[in-house]
Coordinates of N, CA and C in Angstrom, one line a residue:
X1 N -1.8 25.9 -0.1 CA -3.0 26.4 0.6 C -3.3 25.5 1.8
X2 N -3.4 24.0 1.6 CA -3.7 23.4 2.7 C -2.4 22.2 3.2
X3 N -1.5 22.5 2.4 CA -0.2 21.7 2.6 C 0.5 22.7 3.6
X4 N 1.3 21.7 4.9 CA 2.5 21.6 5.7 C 3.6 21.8 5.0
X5 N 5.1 21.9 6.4 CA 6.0 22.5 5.1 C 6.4 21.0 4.8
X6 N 6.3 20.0 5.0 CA 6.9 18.7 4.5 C 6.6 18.7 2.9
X7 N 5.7 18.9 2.7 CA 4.7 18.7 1.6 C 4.8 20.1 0.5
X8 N 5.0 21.2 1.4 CA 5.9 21.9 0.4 C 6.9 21.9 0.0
X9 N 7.9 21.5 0.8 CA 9.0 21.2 0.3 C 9.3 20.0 -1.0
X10 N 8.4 19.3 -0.9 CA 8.6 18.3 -1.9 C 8.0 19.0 -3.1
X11 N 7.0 19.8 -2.7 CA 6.5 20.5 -4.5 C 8.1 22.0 -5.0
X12 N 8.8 22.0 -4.1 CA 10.1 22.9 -4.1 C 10.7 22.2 -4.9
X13 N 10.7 20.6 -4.6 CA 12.2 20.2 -4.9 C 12.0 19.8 -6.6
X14 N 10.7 19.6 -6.7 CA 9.7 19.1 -7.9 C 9.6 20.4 -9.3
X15 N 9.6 21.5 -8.5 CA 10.2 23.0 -9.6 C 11.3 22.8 -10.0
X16 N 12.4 22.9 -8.6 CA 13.4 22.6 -9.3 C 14.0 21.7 -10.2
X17 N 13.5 20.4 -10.1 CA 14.3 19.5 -10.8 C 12.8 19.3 -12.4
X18 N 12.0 20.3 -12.7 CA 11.2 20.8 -13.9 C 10.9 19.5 -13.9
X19 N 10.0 19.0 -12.8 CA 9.2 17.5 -12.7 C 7.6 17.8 -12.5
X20 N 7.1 17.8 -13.9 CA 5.7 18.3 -13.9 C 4.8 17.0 -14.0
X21 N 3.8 17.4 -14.8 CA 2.7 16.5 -14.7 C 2.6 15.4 -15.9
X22 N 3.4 15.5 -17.2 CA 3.8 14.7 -18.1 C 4.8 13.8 -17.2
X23 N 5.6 14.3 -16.2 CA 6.5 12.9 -15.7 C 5.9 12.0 -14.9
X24 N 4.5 12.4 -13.9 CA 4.3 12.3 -13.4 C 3.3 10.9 -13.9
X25 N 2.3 11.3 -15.2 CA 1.8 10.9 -16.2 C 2.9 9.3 -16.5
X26 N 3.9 9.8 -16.5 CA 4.7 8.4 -16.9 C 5.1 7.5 -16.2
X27 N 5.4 7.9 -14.9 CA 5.2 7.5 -13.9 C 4.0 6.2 -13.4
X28 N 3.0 7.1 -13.6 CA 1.8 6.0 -13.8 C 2.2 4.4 -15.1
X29 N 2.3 5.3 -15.9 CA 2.0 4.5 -16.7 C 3.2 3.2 -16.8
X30 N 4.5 3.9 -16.1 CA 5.3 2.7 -15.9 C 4.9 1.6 -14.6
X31 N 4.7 2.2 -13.8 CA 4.0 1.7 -12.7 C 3.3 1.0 -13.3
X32 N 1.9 0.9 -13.9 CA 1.0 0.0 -14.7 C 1.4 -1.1 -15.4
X33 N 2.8 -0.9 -15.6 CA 3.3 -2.3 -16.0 C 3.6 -3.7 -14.5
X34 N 3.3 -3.3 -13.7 CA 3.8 -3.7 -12.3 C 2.2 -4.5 -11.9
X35 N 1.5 -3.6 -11.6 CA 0.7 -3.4 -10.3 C -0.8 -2.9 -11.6
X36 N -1.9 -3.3 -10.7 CA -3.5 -2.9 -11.1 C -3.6 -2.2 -9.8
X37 N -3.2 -2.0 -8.8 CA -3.8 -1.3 -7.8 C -4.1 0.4 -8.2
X38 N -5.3 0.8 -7.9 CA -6.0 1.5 -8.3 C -5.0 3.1 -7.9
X39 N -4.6 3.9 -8.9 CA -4.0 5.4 -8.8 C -4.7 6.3 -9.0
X40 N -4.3 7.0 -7.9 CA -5.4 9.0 -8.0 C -4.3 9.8 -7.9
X41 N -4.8 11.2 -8.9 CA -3.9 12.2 -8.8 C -4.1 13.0 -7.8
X42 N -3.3 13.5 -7.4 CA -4.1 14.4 -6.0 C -3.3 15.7 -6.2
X43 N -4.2 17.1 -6.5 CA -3.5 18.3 -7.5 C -4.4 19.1 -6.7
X44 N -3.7 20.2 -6.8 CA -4.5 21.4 -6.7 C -4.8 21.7 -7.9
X45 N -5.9 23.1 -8.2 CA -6.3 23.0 -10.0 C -5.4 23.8 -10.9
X46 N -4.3 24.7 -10.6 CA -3.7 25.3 -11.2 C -3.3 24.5 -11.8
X47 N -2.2 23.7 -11.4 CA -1.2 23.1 -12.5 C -2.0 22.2 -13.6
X48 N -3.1 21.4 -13.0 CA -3.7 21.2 -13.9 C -4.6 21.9 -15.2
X49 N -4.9 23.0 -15.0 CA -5.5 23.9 -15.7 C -4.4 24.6 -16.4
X50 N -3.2 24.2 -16.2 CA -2.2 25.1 -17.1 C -1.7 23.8 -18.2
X51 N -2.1 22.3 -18.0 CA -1.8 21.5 -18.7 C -2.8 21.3 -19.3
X52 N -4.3 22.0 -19.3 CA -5.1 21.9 -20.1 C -5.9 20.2 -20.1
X53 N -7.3 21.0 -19.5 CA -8.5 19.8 -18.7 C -8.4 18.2 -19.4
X54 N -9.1 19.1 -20.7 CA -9.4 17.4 -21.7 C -7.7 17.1 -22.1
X55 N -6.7 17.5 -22.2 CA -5.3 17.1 -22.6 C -5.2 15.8 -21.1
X56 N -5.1 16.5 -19.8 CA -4.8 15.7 -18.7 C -6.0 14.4 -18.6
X57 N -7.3 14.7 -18.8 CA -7.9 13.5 -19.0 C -7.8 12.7 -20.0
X58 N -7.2 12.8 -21.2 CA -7.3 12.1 -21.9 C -6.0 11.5 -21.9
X59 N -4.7 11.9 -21.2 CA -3.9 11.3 -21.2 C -3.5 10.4 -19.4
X60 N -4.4 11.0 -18.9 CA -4.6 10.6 -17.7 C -5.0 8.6 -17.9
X61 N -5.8 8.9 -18.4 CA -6.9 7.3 -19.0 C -5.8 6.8 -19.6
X62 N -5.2 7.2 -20.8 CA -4.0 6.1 -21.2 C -3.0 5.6 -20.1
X63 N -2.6 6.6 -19.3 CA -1.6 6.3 -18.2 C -1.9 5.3 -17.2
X64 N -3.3 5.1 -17.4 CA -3.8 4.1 -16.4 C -4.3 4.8 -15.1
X65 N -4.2 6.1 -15.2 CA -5.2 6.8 -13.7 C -6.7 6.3 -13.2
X66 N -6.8 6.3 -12.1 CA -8.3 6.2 -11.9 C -9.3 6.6 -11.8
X67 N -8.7 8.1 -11.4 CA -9.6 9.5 -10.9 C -8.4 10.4 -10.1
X68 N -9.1 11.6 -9.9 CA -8.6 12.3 -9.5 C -9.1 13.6 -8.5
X69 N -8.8 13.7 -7.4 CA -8.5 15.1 -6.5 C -8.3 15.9 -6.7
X70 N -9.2 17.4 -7.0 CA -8.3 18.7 -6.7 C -8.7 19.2 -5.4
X71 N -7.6 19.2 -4.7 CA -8.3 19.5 -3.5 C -8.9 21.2 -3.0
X72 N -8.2 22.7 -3.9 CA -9.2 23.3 -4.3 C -10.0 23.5 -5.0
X73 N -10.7 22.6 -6.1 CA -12.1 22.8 -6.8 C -13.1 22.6 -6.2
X74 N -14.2 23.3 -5.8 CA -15.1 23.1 -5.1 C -16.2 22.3 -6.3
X75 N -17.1 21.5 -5.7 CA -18.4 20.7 -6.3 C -19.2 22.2 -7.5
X76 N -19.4 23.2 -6.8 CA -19.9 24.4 -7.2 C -19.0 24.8 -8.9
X77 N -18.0 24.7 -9.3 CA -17.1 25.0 -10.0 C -16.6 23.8 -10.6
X78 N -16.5 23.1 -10.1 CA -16.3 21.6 -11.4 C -16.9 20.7 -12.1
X79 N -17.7 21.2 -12.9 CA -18.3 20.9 -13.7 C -17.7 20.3 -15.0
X80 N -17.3 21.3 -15.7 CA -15.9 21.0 -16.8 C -15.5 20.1 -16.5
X81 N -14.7 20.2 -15.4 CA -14.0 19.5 -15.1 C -14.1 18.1 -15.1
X82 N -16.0 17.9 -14.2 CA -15.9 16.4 -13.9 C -16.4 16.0 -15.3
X83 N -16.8 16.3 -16.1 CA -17.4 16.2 -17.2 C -16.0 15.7 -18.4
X84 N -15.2 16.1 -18.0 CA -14.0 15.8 -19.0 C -13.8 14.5 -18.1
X85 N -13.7 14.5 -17.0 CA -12.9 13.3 -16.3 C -14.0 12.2 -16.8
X86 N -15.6 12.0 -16.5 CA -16.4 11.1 -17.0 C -16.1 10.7 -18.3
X87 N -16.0 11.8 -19.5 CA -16.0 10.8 -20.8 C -14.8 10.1 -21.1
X88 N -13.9 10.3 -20.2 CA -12.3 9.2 -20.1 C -12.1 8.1 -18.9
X89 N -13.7 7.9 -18.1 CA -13.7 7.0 -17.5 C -12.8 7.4 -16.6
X90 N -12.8 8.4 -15.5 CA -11.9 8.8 -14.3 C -12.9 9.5 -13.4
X91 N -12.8 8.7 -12.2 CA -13.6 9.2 -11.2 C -13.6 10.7 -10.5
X92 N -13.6 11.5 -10.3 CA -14.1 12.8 -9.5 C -13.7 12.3 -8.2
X93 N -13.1 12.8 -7.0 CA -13.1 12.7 -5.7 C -13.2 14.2 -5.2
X94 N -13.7 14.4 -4.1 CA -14.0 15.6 -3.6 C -13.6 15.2 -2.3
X95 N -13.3 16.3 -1.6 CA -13.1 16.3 -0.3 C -14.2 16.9 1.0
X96 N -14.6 16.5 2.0 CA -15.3 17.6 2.9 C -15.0 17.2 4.6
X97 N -15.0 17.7 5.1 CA -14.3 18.6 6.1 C -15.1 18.6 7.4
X98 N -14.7 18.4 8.4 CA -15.8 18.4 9.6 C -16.4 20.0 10.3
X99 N -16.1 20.9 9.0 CA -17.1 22.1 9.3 C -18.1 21.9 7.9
X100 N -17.8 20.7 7.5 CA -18.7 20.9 6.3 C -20.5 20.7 6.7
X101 N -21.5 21.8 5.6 CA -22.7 21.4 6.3 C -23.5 20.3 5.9
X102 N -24.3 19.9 6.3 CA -25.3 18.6 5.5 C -25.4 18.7 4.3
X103 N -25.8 20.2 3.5 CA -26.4 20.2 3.0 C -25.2 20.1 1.5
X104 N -23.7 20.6 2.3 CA -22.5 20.3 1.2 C -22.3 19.0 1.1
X105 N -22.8 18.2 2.3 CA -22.4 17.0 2.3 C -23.3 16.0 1.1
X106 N -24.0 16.4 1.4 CA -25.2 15.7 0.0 C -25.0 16.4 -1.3
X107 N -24.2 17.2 -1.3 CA -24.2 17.9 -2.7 C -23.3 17.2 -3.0
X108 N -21.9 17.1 -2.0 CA -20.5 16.5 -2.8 C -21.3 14.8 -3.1
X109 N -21.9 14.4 -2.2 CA -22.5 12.8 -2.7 C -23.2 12.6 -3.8
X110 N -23.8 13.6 -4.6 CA -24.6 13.4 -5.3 C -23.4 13.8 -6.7
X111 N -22.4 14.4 -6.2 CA -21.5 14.5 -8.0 C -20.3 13.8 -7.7
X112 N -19.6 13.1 -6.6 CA -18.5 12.5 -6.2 C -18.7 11.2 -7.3
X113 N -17.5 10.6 -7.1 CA -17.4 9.2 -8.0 C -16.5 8.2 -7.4
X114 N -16.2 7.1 -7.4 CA -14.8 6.4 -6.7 C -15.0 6.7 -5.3
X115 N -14.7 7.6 -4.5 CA -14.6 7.4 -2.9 C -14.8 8.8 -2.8
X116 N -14.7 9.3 -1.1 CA -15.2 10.4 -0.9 C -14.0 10.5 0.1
X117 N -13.2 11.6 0.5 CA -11.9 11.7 1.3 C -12.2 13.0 2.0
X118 N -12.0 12.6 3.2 CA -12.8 13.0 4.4 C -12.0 14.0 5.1
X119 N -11.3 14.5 5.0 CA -10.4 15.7 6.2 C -10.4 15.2 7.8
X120 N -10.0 14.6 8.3 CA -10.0 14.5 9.6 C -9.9 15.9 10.4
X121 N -9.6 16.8 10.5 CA -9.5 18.4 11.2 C -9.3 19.3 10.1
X122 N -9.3 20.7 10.7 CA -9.4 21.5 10.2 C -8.1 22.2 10.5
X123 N -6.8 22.9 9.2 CA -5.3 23.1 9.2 C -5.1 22.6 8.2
X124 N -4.2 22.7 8.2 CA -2.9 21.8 7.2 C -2.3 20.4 7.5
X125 N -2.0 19.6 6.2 CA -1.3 18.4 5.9 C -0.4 18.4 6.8
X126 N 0.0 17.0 7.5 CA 1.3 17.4 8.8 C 0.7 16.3 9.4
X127 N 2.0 15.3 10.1 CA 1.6 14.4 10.9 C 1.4 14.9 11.8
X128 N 0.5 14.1 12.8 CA 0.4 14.5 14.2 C 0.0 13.4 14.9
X129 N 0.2 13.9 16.4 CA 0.6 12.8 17.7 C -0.6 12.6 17.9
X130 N -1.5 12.8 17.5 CA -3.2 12.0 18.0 C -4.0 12.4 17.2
X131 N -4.8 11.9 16.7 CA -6.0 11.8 15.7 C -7.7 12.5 16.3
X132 N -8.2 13.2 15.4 CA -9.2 14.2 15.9 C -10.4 13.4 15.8
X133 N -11.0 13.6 16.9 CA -12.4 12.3 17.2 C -13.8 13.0 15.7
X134 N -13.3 14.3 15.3 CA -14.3 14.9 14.3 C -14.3 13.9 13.2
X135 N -13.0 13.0 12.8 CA -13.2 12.3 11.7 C -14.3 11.3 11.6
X136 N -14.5 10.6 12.6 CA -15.4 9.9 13.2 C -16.4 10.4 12.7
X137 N -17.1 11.0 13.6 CA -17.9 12.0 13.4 C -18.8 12.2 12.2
X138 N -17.5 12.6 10.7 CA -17.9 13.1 9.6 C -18.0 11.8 8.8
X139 N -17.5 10.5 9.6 CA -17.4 9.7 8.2 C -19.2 9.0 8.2
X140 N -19.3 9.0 9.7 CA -20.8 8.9 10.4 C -21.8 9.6 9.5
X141 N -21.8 10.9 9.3 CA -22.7 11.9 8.3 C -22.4 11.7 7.7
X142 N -21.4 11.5 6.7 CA -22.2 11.4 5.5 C -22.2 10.0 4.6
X143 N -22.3 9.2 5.7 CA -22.8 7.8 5.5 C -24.2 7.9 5.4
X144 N -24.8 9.1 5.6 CA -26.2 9.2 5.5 C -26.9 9.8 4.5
X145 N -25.5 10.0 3.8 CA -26.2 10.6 1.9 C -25.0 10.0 0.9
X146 N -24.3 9.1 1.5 CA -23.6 8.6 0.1 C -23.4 7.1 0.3
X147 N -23.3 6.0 -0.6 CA -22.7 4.5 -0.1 C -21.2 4.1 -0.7
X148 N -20.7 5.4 -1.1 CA -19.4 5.6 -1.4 C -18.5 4.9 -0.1
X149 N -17.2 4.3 -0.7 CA -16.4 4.4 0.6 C -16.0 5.8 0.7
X150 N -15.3 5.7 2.0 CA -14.9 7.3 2.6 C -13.8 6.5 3.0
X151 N -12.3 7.7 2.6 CA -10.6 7.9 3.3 C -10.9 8.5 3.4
X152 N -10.4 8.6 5.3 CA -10.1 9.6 5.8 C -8.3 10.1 6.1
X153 N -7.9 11.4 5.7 CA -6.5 11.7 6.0 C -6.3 13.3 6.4
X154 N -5.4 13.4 6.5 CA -4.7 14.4 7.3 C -4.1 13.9 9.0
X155 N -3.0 14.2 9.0 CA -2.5 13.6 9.9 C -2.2 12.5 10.4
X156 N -2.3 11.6 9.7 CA -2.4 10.0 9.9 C -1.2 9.8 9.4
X157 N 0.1 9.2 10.6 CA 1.5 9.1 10.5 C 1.9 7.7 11.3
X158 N 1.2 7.2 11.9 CA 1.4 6.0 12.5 C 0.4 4.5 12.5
X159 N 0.7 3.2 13.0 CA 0.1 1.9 12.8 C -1.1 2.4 13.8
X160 N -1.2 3.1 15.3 CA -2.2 3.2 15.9 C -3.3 4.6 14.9
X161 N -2.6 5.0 14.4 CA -3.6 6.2 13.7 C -4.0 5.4 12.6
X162 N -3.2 4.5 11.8 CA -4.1 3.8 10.4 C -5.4 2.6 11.0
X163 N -4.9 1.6 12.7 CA -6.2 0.8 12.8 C -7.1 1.1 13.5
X164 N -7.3 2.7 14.1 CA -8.3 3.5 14.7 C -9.3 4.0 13.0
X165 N -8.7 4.5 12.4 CA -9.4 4.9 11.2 C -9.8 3.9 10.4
X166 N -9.5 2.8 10.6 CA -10.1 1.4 9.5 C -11.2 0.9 10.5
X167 N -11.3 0.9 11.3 CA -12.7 1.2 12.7 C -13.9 1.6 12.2
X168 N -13.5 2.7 11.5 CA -15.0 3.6 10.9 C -15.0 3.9 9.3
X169 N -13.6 4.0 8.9 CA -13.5 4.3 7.2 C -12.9 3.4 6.5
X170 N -13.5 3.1 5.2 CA -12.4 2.5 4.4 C -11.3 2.9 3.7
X171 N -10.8 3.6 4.2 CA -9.6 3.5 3.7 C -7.9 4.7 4.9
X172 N -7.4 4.7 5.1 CA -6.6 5.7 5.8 C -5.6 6.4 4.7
X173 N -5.6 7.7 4.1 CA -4.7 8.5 3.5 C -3.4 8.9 4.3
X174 N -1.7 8.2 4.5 CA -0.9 8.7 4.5 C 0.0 9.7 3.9
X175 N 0.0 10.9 3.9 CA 1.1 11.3 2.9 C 1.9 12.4 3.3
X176 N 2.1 13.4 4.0 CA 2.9 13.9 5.1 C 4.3 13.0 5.4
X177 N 3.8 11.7 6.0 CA 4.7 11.0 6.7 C 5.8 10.5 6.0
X178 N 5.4 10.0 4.4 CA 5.8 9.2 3.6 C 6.7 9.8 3.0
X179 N 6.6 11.1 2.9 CA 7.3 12.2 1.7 C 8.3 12.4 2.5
X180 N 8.4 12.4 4.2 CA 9.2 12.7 4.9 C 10.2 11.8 5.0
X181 N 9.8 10.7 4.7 CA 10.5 9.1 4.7 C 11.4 9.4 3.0
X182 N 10.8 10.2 2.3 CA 11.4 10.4 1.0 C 12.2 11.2 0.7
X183 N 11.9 12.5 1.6 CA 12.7 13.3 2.0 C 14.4 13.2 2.8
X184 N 13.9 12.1 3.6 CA 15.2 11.5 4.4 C 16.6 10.8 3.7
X185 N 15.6 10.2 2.3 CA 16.6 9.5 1.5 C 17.3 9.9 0.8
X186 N 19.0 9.5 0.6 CA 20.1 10.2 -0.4 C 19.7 9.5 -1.5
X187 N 19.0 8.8 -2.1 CA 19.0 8.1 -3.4 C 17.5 7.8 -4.0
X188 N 16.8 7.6 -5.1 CA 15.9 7.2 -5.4 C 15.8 6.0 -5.1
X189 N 17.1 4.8 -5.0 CA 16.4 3.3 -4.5 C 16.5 3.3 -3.1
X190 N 16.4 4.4 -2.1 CA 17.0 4.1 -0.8 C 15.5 4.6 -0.6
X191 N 14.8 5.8 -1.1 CA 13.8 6.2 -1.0 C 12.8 5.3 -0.9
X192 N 12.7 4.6 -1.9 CA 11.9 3.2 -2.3 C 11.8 2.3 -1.1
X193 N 13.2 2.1 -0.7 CA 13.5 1.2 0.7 C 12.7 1.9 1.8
X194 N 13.1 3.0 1.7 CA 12.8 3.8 3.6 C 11.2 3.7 3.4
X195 N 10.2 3.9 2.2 CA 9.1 4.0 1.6 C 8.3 2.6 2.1
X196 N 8.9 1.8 1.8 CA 8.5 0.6 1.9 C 8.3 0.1 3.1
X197 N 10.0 -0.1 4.0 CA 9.7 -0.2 5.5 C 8.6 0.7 6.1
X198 N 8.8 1.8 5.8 CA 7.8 2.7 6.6 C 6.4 2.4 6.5
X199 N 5.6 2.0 5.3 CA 4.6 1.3 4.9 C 4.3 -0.1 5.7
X200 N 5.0 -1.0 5.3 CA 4.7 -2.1 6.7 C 4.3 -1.7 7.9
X201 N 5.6 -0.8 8.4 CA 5.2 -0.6 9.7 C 3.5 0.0 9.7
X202 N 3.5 0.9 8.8 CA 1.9 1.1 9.5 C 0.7 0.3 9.3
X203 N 1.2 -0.8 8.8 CA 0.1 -2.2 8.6 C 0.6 -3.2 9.8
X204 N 1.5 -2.8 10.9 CA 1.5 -3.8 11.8 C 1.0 -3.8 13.2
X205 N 0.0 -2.7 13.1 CA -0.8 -2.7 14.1 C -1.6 -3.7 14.4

């Protein structure tokens, strides 16, 4: 719905090779042997809703998740939802958008949890050659109904697009660019490699 084809293609390759949300799940949880830095799931709600709410939060929390994104459940409709994520200690993230109005902006503030992830424009996931001044903008409003940090992403593929966005938000969401860097790779540890360099580089601005 709001993913590019980089980003579909990777949910293609993810059917094919029957890589669901139990691998994904392990994933974390191996990871957690490594690293405390803080993991979100970032889902649309179908596949979650076919693995069943309280099942994914409760196994979410053992895996070591932190919270999680659906980027279509609206504030209006996740209730359940956030309600299963609170009694497993996982934060709720919502997203809002620079057509969003004040009045959604204070709604998502008042049920958000962990951080608030901001849409830079209006389209689909996909790097791009310049950064939209609306992000600004939005991270501006609704600093005026939440003390949450705000990531802002979409389109953010480069070191000048991540230290323009640490300017006004805490945090920059890559992911477009990265999958493309994953995409390019013949191997899982080459992946890792090309993953890695590409990461620096956008911290050497």
């Amino acid at each position: 719905m709001a993913d590019g084809p980089v980003i579909q293609r990777a949910s293609e390759r993810a059917l094919r090779h029957d890589f669901g949300i139990s691998d994904v799940l392990q994933v974390v949880s191996d990871a957690r042997q490594e690293t405390e830095v803080p993991i979100i799931l970032f889902s649309y709600f179908n596949p979650l809703l076919q693995f069943g709410v309280e099942k994914l939060a409760r196994e979410a929390n053992s895996a070591g998740v932190d919270g999680i994104l659906v980027t279509d459940l609206v504030p209006e409709e996740a209730n359940q939802f956030a309600s299963a994520l609170r009694a497993n200690d996982l934060d709720m993230i919502f997203l809002i958008a620079p057509t969003s109005t004040d009045e959604r902006l204070k709604m998502v503030a008042e049920r958000a949890s962990g951080f608030i992830y901001a849409v830079s424009r209006a389209g689909i996931t996909g790097a791009r050659a310049e950064m939209s001044a609306e992000a600004e903008k939005l991270v501006r409003r609704i600093g005026a109904f939440s003390d949450l940090p705000v990531a802002v992403g979409f389109g953010i593929s480069t070191p000048e697009h991540v230290a323009d966005v640490w300017r006004y938000a805490d945090a920059a969401v890559v992911g477009s660019a990265i999958v493309s860097e994953i995409e390019k790779a013949e191997s899982p540890a080459a992946a890792l490699k090309r993953v890695a360099a590409f990461s620096r580089q956008l911290l050497s601005s």
